[in-house]
C-alpha positions as a Python dict, from the first residue, in 0.01 Angstrom:
ca = {
    (1, 'X'): (0, 0, 0),
    (2, 'X'): (84, -207, 304),
    (3, 'X'): (286, -525, 288),
    (4, 'X'): (298, -596, -88),
    (5, 'X'): (35, -702, -339),
    (6, 'X'): (-56, -1008, -538),
    (7, 'X'): (112, -1064, -873),
    (8, 'X'): (-54, -1308, -1108),
    (9, 'X'): (269, -1453, -1248),
    (10, 'X'): (512, -1653, -1039),
    (11, 'X'): (412, -1511, -698),
    (12, 'X'): (231, -1727, -446),
    (13, 'X'): (20, -1587, -167),
    (14, 'X'): (-86, -1748, 152),
    (15, 'X'): (-302, -1646, 443),
    (16, 'X'): (-7, -1478, 613),
    (17, 'X'): (64, -1239, 329),
    (18, 'X'): (-173, -939, 317),
    (19, 'X'): (-301, -826, -20),
    (20, 'X'): (-370, -475, -138),
    (21, 'X'): (-521, -422, -484),
    (22, 'X'): (-549, -102, -691),
    (23, 'X'): (-838, -163, -940),
    (24, 'X'): (-780, 140, -1165),
    (25, 'X'): (-412, 60, -1191),
    (26, 'X'): (-443, -315, -1221),
    (27, 'X'): (-757, -331, -1434),
    (28, 'X'): (-635, -159, -1752),
    (29, 'X'): (-330, -385, -1787),
    (30, 'X'): (-395, -710, -1977),
    (31, 'X'): (-376, -966, -1696),
    (32, 'X'): (-607, -1151, -1460),
    (33, 'X'): (-799, -969, -1189),
    (34, 'X'): (-753, -1110, -840),
    (35, 'X'): (-1077, -1201, -664),
    (36, 'X'): (-1010, -1056, -319),
    (37, 'X'): (-1325, -1213, -176),
    (38, 'X'): (-1189, -1555, -269),
    (39, 'X'): (-866, -1478, -81),
    (40, 'X'): (-1050, -1330, 217),
    (41, 'X'): (-1261, -1644, 244),
    (42, 'X'): (-930, -1832, 290),
    (43, 'X'): (-799, -1607, 565),
    (44, 'X'): (-596, -1349, 368),
    (45, 'X'): (-633, -993, 486),
    (46, 'X'): (-707, -777, 176),
    (47, 'X'): (-761, -409, 103),
    (48, 'X'): (-840, -195, -200),
    (49, 'X'): (-676, 133, -287),
    (50, 'X'): (-528, 350, -563),
    (51, 'X'): (-215, 546, -620),
    (52, 'X'): (-279, 640, -985),
    (53, 'X'): (-549, 896, -1052),
    (54, 'X'): (-568, 1104, -1370),
    (55, 'X'): (-209, 1042, -1471),
    (56, 'X'): (-64, 925, -1805),
    (57, 'X'): (-80, 560, -1703),
    (58, 'X'): (-432, 563, -1563),
    (59, 'X'): (-625, 854, -1715),
    (60, 'X'): (-938, 781, -1507),
    (61, 'X'): (-1059, 830, -1151),
    (62, 'X'): (-1158, 1084, -898),
    (63, 'X'): (-986, 949, -587),
    (64, 'X'): (-1304, 805, -439),
    (65, 'X'): (-1220, 477, -272),
    (66, 'X'): (-1587, 373, -288),
    (67, 'X'): (-1573, 380, -669),
    (68, 'X'): (-1257, 166, -662),
    (69, 'X'): (-1425, -100, -450),
    (70, 'X'): (-1746, -83, -659),
    (71, 'X'): (-1540, -143, -972),
    (72, 'X'): (-1371, -441, -810),
    (73, 'X'): (-1710, -588, -718),
    (74, 'X'): (-1835, -552, -1073),
    (75, 'X'): (-1524, -698, -1237),
    (76, 'X'): (-1513, -994, -1001),
    (77, 'X'): (-1894, -1037, -1008),
    (78, 'X'): (-1938, -1022, -631),
    (79, 'X'): (-2281, -886, -547),
    (80, 'X'): (-2464, -1065, -269),
    (81, 'X'): (-2491, -879, 63),
    (82, 'X'): (-2215, -1083, 240),
    (83, 'X'): (-1972, -1037, -50),
    (84, 'X'): (-2042, -662, -68),
    (85, 'X'): (-1997, -627, 308),
    (86, 'X'): (-1662, -809, 284),
    (87, 'X'): (-1553, -567, 11),
    (88, 'X'): (-1667, -272, 229),
    (89, 'X'): (-1445, -405, 508),
    (90, 'X'): (-1149, -408, 267),
    (91, 'X'): (-1176, -29, 240),
    (92, 'X'): (-1230, 21, 613),
    (93, 'X'): (-1144, -223, 895),
    (94, 'X'): (-921, -457, 688),
    (95, 'X'): (-726, -162, 550),
    (96, 'X'): (-679, -34, 908),
    (97, 'X'): (-560, -379, 1014),
    (98, 'X'): (-303, -383, 731),
    (99, 'X'): (-179, -42, 839),
    (100, 'X'): (-168, -157, 1199),
    (101, 'X'): (-400, 124, 1310),
    (102, 'X'): (-470, 62, 1678),
    (103, 'X'): (-699, 365, 1702),
    (104, 'X'): (-937, 265, 1417),
    (105, 'X'): (-1310, 283, 1472),
    (106, 'X'): (-1557, 489, 1667),
    (107, 'X'): (-1442, 496, 2028),
    (108, 'X'): (-1364, 750, 2298),
    (109, 'X'): (-1008, 876, 2249),
    (110, 'X'): (-975, 774, 1884),
    (111, 'X'): (-925, 1032, 1611),
    (112, 'X'): (-1260, 1158, 1490),
    (113, 'X'): (-1192, 1086, 1124),
    (114, 'X'): (-1504, 989, 937),
    (115, 'X'): (-1701, 1024, 617),
    (116, 'X'): (-2082, 1055, 606),
    (117, 'X'): (-2235, 899, 291),
    (118, 'X'): (-2584, 952, 145),
    (119, 'X'): (-2694, 587, 194),
    (120, 'X'): (-2888, 390, 453),
    (121, 'X'): (-2607, 136, 511),
    (122, 'X'): (-2264, 33, 390),
    (123, 'X'): (-2396, -223, 142),
    (124, 'X'): (-2615, 31, -39),
    (125, 'X'): (-2334, 288, -20),
    (126, 'X'): (-2104, 55, -208),
    (127, 'X'): (-2368, -59, -456),
    (128, 'X'): (-2461, 299, -552),
    (129, 'X'): (-2127, 472, -502),
    (130, 'X'): (-2310, 700, -261),
    (131, 'X'): (-2205, 1065, -261),
    (132, 'X'): (-2018, 1210, 37),
    (133, 'X'): (-2236, 1440, 250),
    (134, 'X'): (-1968, 1536, 502),
    (135, 'X'): (-1616, 1447, 607),
    (136, 'X'): (-1430, 1508, 930),
    (137, 'X'): (-1060, 1498, 1012),
    (138, 'X'): (-972, 1494, 1381),
    (139, 'X'): (-1322, 1612, 1457),
    (140, 'X'): (-1312, 1914, 1226),
    (141, 'X'): (-1544, 1924, 927),
    (142, 'X'): (-1346, 1934, 605),
    (143, 'X'): (-1621, 1866, 348),
    (144, 'X'): (-1991, 1950, 329),
    (145, 'X'): (-2224, 1859, 45),
    (146, 'X'): (-2599, 1909, 50),
    (147, 'X'): (-2812, 1608, -40),
    (148, 'X'): (-2973, 1614, -380),
    (149, 'X'): (-3321, 1768, -386),
    (150, 'X'): (-3578, 1669, -648),
    (151, 'X'): (-3805, 1944, -781),
    (152, 'X'): (-4133, 1910, -974),
    (153, 'X'): (-4083, 1986, -1342),
}
């Protein structure tokens, strides 16, 4: 979690302080949920992540970042296309910015790290928590999953 995170009591944020939120960790504790879209609209760089998955404190989760971001969208009631795209960026380009990744994105010479989702675009992928079809790390396939096939009954 890069550069700290927002605390609802006694801690101010400004546009120069990046925010990283962990929905599964932060959600099941009785306190307010930070609307990261609200902060992003005011110039704060935000990301979403998790460090607690299936442990005694957070007995939920499967490590899928898309599910974390989807949960944040539901809890904060952000659902129009622009809001969903902003949330998508929090798990991709904004997160890379917070980690100071100079080699982020699809470009010659960058690491070929990518995930292929079963969705027509990023907005629908986030709305449906699209399943992973393939994943690559440094250009080597690490995960393969066949798309679902419907059969007549």
